[in-house]
Amino acid sequence: MSNATEHTAPRGLEGVAANESAICYVFGEEGRLIYRGYDINDLADHSTFEETAYLLLHGDLPTKQQLKEFTAGLKAAQKLDKVVQRIIKDAPASANPMDVLRTAVSAAVFVDPDRADNALEAERRKAIRLIGQLPTMVATFHRLRNGLKPLAPRRGLSAAANFLYMISGETPSDEAEHAFDVALILHADHELNASTFAARVIAATLADVHGAVTGAIAALAGPLHGGANAEVMKMLLEIQAPERAEGWVHQALAAKRKISGFGHRVYRAEDPRAAHLRRMSELLGQKAGQAHWFAIQRVIEDLMRKEKGLYANVDFYSASMYYVMGLPLDLYTPIFAVSRVSGWCAHVLEQHADNRLIRPRAEYVGQMDRRWVPPRKRGA
Ligand code: COA
């Protein structure tokens, strides 16, 4: 049988510009990243997660008053409705936190006052609610699965400090709060990555924000995307000591295994987010008396650069930074979602502002002109 068409579609849509966007851009060759025209380094050095989330959603940095109102909106949204609390409570302690988060977000629409309203202002309110609620969802499940009482969000704290507090019950040090805040800024958006594209495809059917974010969480969970950060830490735990790193990596590469935390579809230079995370991981690792994780990573990083020409991506050093902060491995990807929800929502709003259904074609490579035959004539 002949194929219907020649194969011309780039695999994995590599290099394809699927839509216009004014939110975020990755300059792959230079290793540069901008949110709304601001360099990520500028934002990482000076901004906060709350301000960055506002920037992504609204297009400009907020005035003092706008930030105050936006932050108050996030705070007002942090507490979970009983319906959502119950769904999280019903999840078995063994559940994957990403699965719980996806389900909780999906359920949050039941009780959202703006459900079924896709007008811009209603969507902005829903976005604020989701950005406020996701950290509480993750922390609630984490406390419950450990037999602990979930903690109510604490009013005076930043988004970063509040999340760490709701997980551990302790107010974080300034250093930990700052590092976590920068990590949230760095993860907030990344152009048309897989989960954001998934969100836009869902939104383009005129489905709602909650549906788009639910789908995006499912996409983020995979080990080729956000799931890579936990995989990095599993690898470091297996390697255990810097002197074992080289042999471990050589063996993995010889077996044609991918090393999590390396490579990227777009970057051909260092991911600018990795540089910030590298610095913070080293600093926090030293402070925690766990400098060996960073030492292992430096060996792996040099080796991957030399042998494969690959750079560390955002998931490589975030893994060890979260680890030395005492965060459990299976929360690394939910933390990614806690930040990226701001970008997903900005993209849904942008999609709905000038929508057209996203419906590409497939290149058919299957068989043609076949005829149905009864089962008895289909062979053994
Ligand atoms: N370890 C080892 N080799 C890698 C690699 C990695 N992490 N990432 C890419 N490569 C190699 C591939 O084996 C391939 O080599 P080949 O041409 O000799 O077969 C080449 O680099 C291209 O890789 P490919 O998988 O086609 O690139 P992609 O653009 O489809 O994939 C990723 C991009 C991110 C999915 C891929 O780099 C990867 O799987 N990385 C590990 C997971 C990860 O960290 N994900 C988070 C991304 S932010």
Coordinates of C-alpha atoms and ligand atoms in Angstrom, one line a residue:
M1 CA 0.0 0.0 0.0
S2 CA 1.3 3.5 -0.8
N3 CA 1.5 6.4 1.6
A4 CA -0.9 9.2 1.0
T5 CA 1.7 12.0 1.4
E6 CA 5.4 12.7 1.5
H7 CA 6.6 13.2 5.1
T8 CA 7.4 16.9 5.5
A9 CA 6.0 18.0 8.9
P10 CA 8.9 18.8 11.3
R11 CA 8.9 16.1 14.0
G12 CA 7.5 17.5 17.3
L13 CA 6.7 20.8 15.4
E14 CA 10.3 21.8 15.9
G15 CA 10.9 25.4 14.7
V16 CA 7.3 26.0 13.9
A17 CA 5.8 29.3 15.0
A18 CA 2.3 28.1 15.9
N19 CA 0.9 31.5 16.9
E20 CA 1.7 35.1 17.6
S21 CA 2.3 36.1 21.2
A22 CA 3.3 39.2 23.0
I23 CA 3.9 37.5 26.3
C24 CA 7.3 35.7 26.3
Y25 CA 10.1 34.9 23.9
V26 CA 13.1 32.5 23.9
F27 CA 16.1 33.6 21.9
G28 CA 17.5 30.1 21.5
E29 CA 20.8 30.9 19.9
E30 CA 21.7 33.6 22.4
G31 CA 20.3 32.0 25.5
R32 CA 18.1 34.9 26.2
L33 CA 14.5 35.0 27.6
I34 CA 12.1 37.9 27.9
Y35 CA 8.8 38.3 29.6
R36 CA 6.7 41.2 28.0
G37 CA 10.0 42.7 26.7
Y38 CA 11.8 42.5 30.1
D39 CA 15.0 40.4 30.3
I40 CA 14.6 37.5 32.7
N41 CA 17.9 38.5 34.4
D42 CA 16.4 41.9 35.2
L43 CA 13.3 40.4 36.6
A44 CA 15.2 37.7 38.6
D45 CA 17.4 40.4 40.1
H46 CA 14.7 42.9 40.9
S47 CA 11.2 41.7 40.7
T48 CA 9.0 39.5 42.8
F49 CA 6.7 36.6 41.7
E50 CA 3.6 38.7 42.4
E51 CA 4.8 41.5 40.3
T52 CA 5.9 39.1 37.5
A53 CA 2.6 37.4 37.5
Y54 CA 0.9 40.8 37.1
L55 CA 3.3 41.6 34.2
L56 CA 2.5 38.4 32.4
L57 CA -1.3 38.8 32.8
H58 CA -1.5 42.6 32.2
G59 CA 1.4 43.3 29.9
D60 CA 3.0 46.0 32.0
L61 CA 4.7 46.1 35.4
P62 CA 2.1 47.3 38.0
T63 CA 2.1 50.7 39.8
K64 CA 2.4 50.5 43.5
Q65 CA -1.4 50.7 43.9
Q66 CA -2.0 48.1 41.2
L67 CA 0.5 45.7 42.8
K68 CA -1.2 46.2 46.2
E69 CA -4.6 45.4 44.7
F70 CA -3.3 42.4 42.8
T71 CA -1.5 41.0 45.8
A72 CA -4.7 41.5 47.9
G73 CA -6.6 39.6 45.2
L74 CA -4.1 36.7 45.4
K75 CA -4.3 36.6 49.2
A76 CA -8.1 36.7 49.1
A77 CA -8.1 33.7 46.8
Q78 CA -5.6 31.5 48.8
K79 CA -8.2 29.8 50.9
L80 CA -9.8 26.7 49.3
D81 CA -13.5 26.1 49.1
K82 CA -14.8 23.1 51.1
V83 CA -15.6 21.2 47.9
V84 CA -11.9 21.4 46.8
Q85 CA -10.7 20.6 50.2
R86 CA -12.8 17.5 50.3
I87 CA -11.5 16.3 47.0
I88 CA -7.9 16.7 48.1
K89 CA -8.7 15.0 51.4
D90 CA -10.2 12.0 49.5
A91 CA -7.0 11.5 47.5
P92 CA -5.0 8.5 48.8
A93 CA -1.8 9.5 50.6
S94 CA 0.1 7.5 47.9
A95 CA -1.3 9.7 45.1
N96 CA 1.1 11.6 42.9
P97 CA 0.8 15.3 43.9
M98 CA 0.6 16.3 40.2
D99 CA -2.5 14.1 39.8
V100 CA -4.0 15.6 42.9
L101 CA -3.3 19.1 41.7
R102 CA -4.8 18.4 38.3
T103 CA -7.9 17.1 39.9
A104 CA -8.2 19.9 42.4
V105 CA -7.9 22.5 39.7
S106 CA -10.4 20.8 37.6
A107 CA -12.8 20.7 40.6
A108 CA -12.2 24.3 41.5
V109 CA -14.5 25.4 38.7
F110 CA -17.5 23.9 40.4
V111 CA -17.4 26.7 43.0
D112 CA -15.8 29.5 41.0
P113 CA -18.2 32.5 40.9
D114 CA -17.1 33.3 37.3
R115 CA -17.5 29.8 35.9
A116 CA -18.9 29.7 32.3
D117 CA -17.9 33.4 31.9
N118 CA -15.0 33.8 29.4
A119 CA -15.1 37.6 29.3
L120 CA -11.7 39.3 29.9
E121 CA -12.4 40.6 33.4
A122 CA -14.0 37.3 34.5
E123 CA -11.0 35.4 33.1
R124 CA -8.6 37.8 34.9
R125 CA -10.5 37.1 38.2
K126 CA -10.3 33.3 37.6
A127 CA -6.6 33.6 36.8
I128 CA -5.9 35.4 40.1
R129 CA -7.9 32.8 42.0
L130 CA -6.0 30.0 40.4
I131 CA -2.6 31.6 41.1
G132 CA -3.7 32.1 44.7
Q133 CA -5.2 28.6 45.1
L134 CA -2.6 26.3 43.5
P135 CA 0.0 26.7 46.3
T136 CA -2.7 26.0 48.9
M137 CA -3.8 22.9 47.0
V138 CA -0.2 21.5 46.8
A139 CA 0.4 22.3 50.5
T140 CA -2.9 20.9 51.7
F141 CA -2.3 17.6 50.0
H142 CA 1.2 17.4 51.3
R143 CA 0.2 18.0 54.9
L144 CA -2.7 15.6 54.8
R145 CA -0.7 12.8 53.3
N146 CA 1.8 13.2 56.2
G147 CA -1.0 13.1 58.7
L148 CA -0.7 16.8 59.5
K149 CA -3.3 19.4 59.7
P150 CA -3.3 21.7 56.6
L151 CA -2.3 25.2 57.5
A152 CA -4.3 28.3 56.5
P153 CA -2.4 30.8 54.4
R154 CA -0.6 33.4 56.4
R155 CA -1.6 36.9 55.5
G156 CA 1.5 38.9 56.0
L157 CA 3.7 36.6 53.9
S158 CA 4.8 36.9 50.2
A159 CA 3.6 34.2 47.8
A160 CA 7.0 32.5 48.1
A161 CA 7.2 32.6 51.9
N162 CA 3.6 31.6 52.3
F163 CA 4.1 28.4 50.2
L164 CA 7.1 27.4 52.2
Y165 CA 5.3 28.1 55.4
M166 CA 2.2 26.1 54.4
I167 CA 4.4 23.1 53.6
S168 CA 6.7 23.1 56.6
G169 CA 4.8 25.1 59.2
E170 CA 7.8 27.3 59.6
T171 CA 8.4 30.8 58.3
P172 CA 11.4 30.5 55.9
S173 CA 14.6 32.5 56.3
D174 CA 15.0 35.6 54.2
E175 CA 17.5 33.7 52.1
A176 CA 15.2 30.7 51.4
E177 CA 12.3 33.0 50.7
H178 CA 14.3 35.1 48.2
A179 CA 15.7 32.0 46.4
F180 CA 12.2 30.5 46.2
D181 CA 10.8 33.7 44.9
V182 CA 13.4 33.9 42.2
A183 CA 12.7 30.3 41.3
L184 CA 9.0 31.2 40.9
I185 CA 9.9 34.2 38.7
L186 CA 12.2 32.0 36.5
H187 CA 9.5 29.3 36.0
A188 CA 6.5 31.7 35.4
D189 CA 6.4 31.5 31.6
H190 CA 8.4 30.1 28.7
E191 CA 6.8 30.9 25.4
L192 CA 5.1 27.9 23.6
N193 CA 6.4 25.1 25.7
A194 CA 4.4 21.9 25.7
S195 CA 2.1 22.7 28.6
T196 CA 1.4 26.2 27.4
F197 CA 0.7 25.0 23.9
A198 CA -1.7 22.5 25.4
A199 CA -3.4 25.2 27.3
R200 CA -3.8 27.3 24.2
V201 CA -5.2 24.5 22.1
I202 CA -7.8 23.8 24.8
A203 CA -8.6 27.5 25.2
A204 CA -8.9 27.9 21.4
T205 CA -12.0 25.7 21.5
L206 CA -13.4 28.5 23.8
A207 CA -13.1 26.1 26.7
D208 CA -12.5 27.9 30.0
V209 CA -9.4 28.8 32.0
H210 CA -9.9 25.9 34.5
G211 CA -10.1 23.4 31.6
A212 CA -7.0 24.8 29.9
V213 CA -4.9 24.8 33.2
T214 CA -6.1 21.3 34.0
G215 CA -4.8 20.1 30.6
A216 CA -1.6 22.1 31.0
I217 CA -0.9 20.4 34.4
A218 CA -1.2 17.0 32.7
A219 CA 1.3 18.1 30.1
L220 CA 3.7 19.5 32.6
A221 CA 3.8 16.3 34.6
G222 CA 5.8 14.4 31.9
P223 CA 9.5 13.7 32.4
L224 CA 10.4 15.4 29.2
H225 CA 8.9 18.6 30.5
G226 CA 8.3 19.7 34.2
G227 CA 8.7 16.2 35.5
A228 CA 12.5 16.4 34.7
N229 CA 13.3 18.2 38.0
A230 CA 12.4 15.3 40.2
E231 CA 14.2 12.9 37.8
V232 CA 17.4 15.0 38.3
M233 CA 17.3 14.6 42.0
K234 CA 16.7 10.9 41.7
M235 CA 19.8 10.7 39.6
L236 CA 21.9 12.7 42.1
L237 CA 20.7 10.5 45.0
E238 CA 21.7 7.5 43.0
I239 CA 25.2 8.9 42.2
Q240 CA 25.7 10.0 45.8
A241 CA 29.3 11.3 45.5
P242 CA 31.2 13.6 43.0
E243 CA 33.8 10.9 42.3
R244 CA 31.0 8.5 41.1
A245 CA 29.5 11.1 38.7
E246 CA 31.7 10.6 35.7
G247 CA 31.3 6.8 35.6
W248 CA 27.6 7.0 36.1
V249 CA 27.0 9.5 33.3
H250 CA 29.3 7.5 30.9
Q251 CA 27.3 4.4 31.6
A252 CA 24.0 6.2 31.1
L253 CA 25.1 7.7 27.8
A254 CA 26.5 4.4 26.6
A255 CA 23.1 2.9 27.3
K256 CA 21.6 5.8 25.2
R257 CA 19.7 7.1 28.2
K258 CA 18.8 10.8 28.4
I259 CA 20.3 12.7 31.4
S260 CA 17.5 14.7 32.9
G261 CA 18.1 18.4 33.3
F262 CA 20.0 18.7 30.0
G263 CA 19.0 19.6 26.5
H264 CA 16.3 21.8 25.2
R265 CA 14.2 22.1 22.1
V266 CA 14.9 25.8 21.6
Y267 CA 18.1 26.8 23.5
R268 CA 21.4 26.2 21.7
A269 CA 23.3 28.2 24.4
E270 CA 22.9 28.2 28.2
D271 CA 19.4 28.6 29.4
P272 CA 19.6 31.9 31.3
R273 CA 17.4 30.5 34.1
A274 CA 20.0 27.8 34.8
A275 CA 22.6 30.4 35.7
H276 CA 20.5 31.9 38.5
L277 CA 19.5 28.5 39.8
R278 CA 23.1 27.3 39.7
R279 CA 24.2 30.2 41.9
M280 CA 21.3 29.7 44.4
S281 CA 21.8 26.0 44.5
E282 CA 25.5 26.4 45.4
L283 CA 24.8 29.0 48.1
L284 CA 21.9 27.1 49.8
G285 CA 23.7 23.8 49.5
Q286 CA 26.8 25.3 51.3
K287 CA 24.5 26.8 54.0
A288 CA 22.7 23.5 54.5
G289 CA 26.0 21.6 54.8
Q290 CA 25.2 19.6 51.6
A291 CA 27.6 21.0 49.1
H292 CA 28.1 17.6 47.5
W293 CA 25.0 17.7 45.4
F294 CA 26.3 20.8 43.7
A295 CA 29.7 19.2 43.3
I296 CA 28.2 16.2 41.6
Q297 CA 26.3 18.5 39.3
R298 CA 29.3 20.5 38.3
V299 CA 31.0 17.2 37.2
I300 CA 27.9 16.2 35.2
E301 CA 27.5 19.6 33.7
D302 CA 31.1 19.8 32.4
L303 CA 30.9 16.3 31.1
M304 CA 27.6 16.9 29.2
R305 CA 29.0 20.0 27.7
K306 CA 32.2 18.3 26.6
E307 CA 30.7 15.0 25.4
K308 CA 27.3 16.0 24.1
G309 CA 27.5 19.8 23.6
L310 CA 24.4 20.0 25.9
Y311 CA 23.7 22.7 28.5
A312 CA 21.9 22.4 31.8
N313 CA 18.2 23.5 31.6
V314 CA 15.9 25.0 34.2
D315 CA 15.3 21.6 35.9
F316 CA 18.9 20.8 36.6
Y317 CA 19.8 23.1 39.5
S318 CA 16.3 23.8 40.7
A319 CA 16.3 20.1 41.7
S320 CA 19.2 20.4 44.2
M321 CA 18.1 23.8 45.3
Y322 CA 14.7 22.4 46.4
Y323 CA 16.3 19.4 47.9
V324 CA 18.6 21.4 50.2
M325 CA 15.6 23.5 51.2
G326 CA 14.0 20.3 52.5
L327 CA 11.3 20.0 49.9
P328 CA 10.2 16.5 48.9
L329 CA 11.0 15.3 45.4
D330 CA 7.5 14.8 44.3
L331 CA 6.6 18.4 45.0
Y332 CA 9.2 19.8 42.5
T333 CA 6.9 19.5 39.5
P334 CA 3.9 20.9 41.4
I335 CA 6.1 23.8 42.4
F336 CA 6.7 24.4 38.7
A337 CA 2.9 24.5 38.2
V338 CA 2.5 26.9 41.2
S339 CA 4.6 29.4 39.2
R340 CA 3.7 28.5 35.6
V341 CA 0.0 28.9 36.2
S342 CA 0.6 32.6 35.8
G343 CA 2.0 32.1 32.3
W344 CA -0.7 29.6 31.3
C345 CA -3.4 32.0 32.4
A346 CA -1.8 34.9 30.5
H347 CA -1.7 32.7 27.3
V348 CA -5.4 31.7 27.7
L349 CA -6.4 35.4 28.0
E350 CA -4.3 36.2 25.0
Q351 CA -5.8 33.3 23.0
H352 CA -9.3 34.4 23.9
A353 CA -8.6 38.0 23.0
D354 CA -8.1 37.1 19.4
N355 CA -9.3 33.5 19.0
R356 CA -9.2 31.1 16.2
L357 CA -9.7 27.3 16.7
I358 CA -6.3 25.5 16.6
R359 CA -6.8 22.6 14.3
P360 CA -3.8 21.6 12.3
R361 CA -3.7 18.7 9.8
A362 CA -2.0 15.3 10.1
E363 CA 0.2 14.0 7.3
Y364 CA -1.4 10.7 6.7
V365 CA 1.1 7.9 6.4
G366 CA -1.2 5.0 6.9
Q367 CA -2.6 2.5 4.4
M368 CA -5.2 3.3 1.8
D369 CA -8.0 1.6 -0.2
R370 CA -8.6 -1.3 2.2
R371 CA -11.9 -3.3 2.2
W372 CA -13.7 -4.7 5.1
V373 CA -13.7 -8.5 5.3
P374 CA -15.6 -10.7 7.7
P375 CA -13.7 -12.0 10.8
R376 CA -13.6 -15.6 9.4
K377 CA -11.6 -14.4 6.4
R378 CA -9.0 -12.4 8.4
G379 CA -6.6 -15.3 9.0
A380 CA -5.5 -16.8 12.3
Ligands
COA1 N1 20.8 13.5 27.6 C1 21.5 12.9 26.6 N2 21.3 13.2 25.3 C2 20.4 14.1 25.0 C3 19.7 14.8 26.0 C4 19.9 14.5 27.3 N3 19.2 15.1 28.3 N4 18.9 15.7 25.4 C5 19.1 15.6 24.1 N5 20.0 14.6 23.8 C6 20.6 14.2 22.5 C7 19.6 13.2 21.9 O1 20.0 11.9 22.3 C8 19.8 13.5 20.5 O2 21.0 12.9 20.1 P1 21.2 12.1 18.7 O3 20.9 13.2 17.6 O4 22.5 11.6 18.7 O5 20.1 11.1 18.7 C9 20.0 15.0 20.4 O6 20.5 15.4 21.7 C10 18.7 15.7 20.2 O7 17.7 15.3 21.2 P2 16.2 15.2 21.0 O8 15.6 14.3 22.0 O9 15.8 15.0 19.6 O10 15.8 16.8 21.3 P3 14.4 17.3 21.5 O11 14.4 18.7 21.1 O12 13.3 16.5 20.9 O13 14.2 17.2 23.1 C11 14.3 17.5 25.4 C12 14.4 18.2 24.0 C13 14.3 18.6 26.4 C14 13.0 16.7 25.5 C15 15.5 16.6 25.6 O14 16.7 17.3 25.5 C16 15.4 15.8 26.8 O15 14.8 14.7 26.8 N6 16.0 16.2 27.9 C17 16.0 15.5 29.2 C18 14.6 15.9 29.9 C19 14.6 17.3 30.4 O16 15.5 17.7 31.1 N7 13.5 17.9 30.1 C20 13.3 19.3 30.6 C21 13.4 20.3 29.5 S1 13.3 22.0 30.1

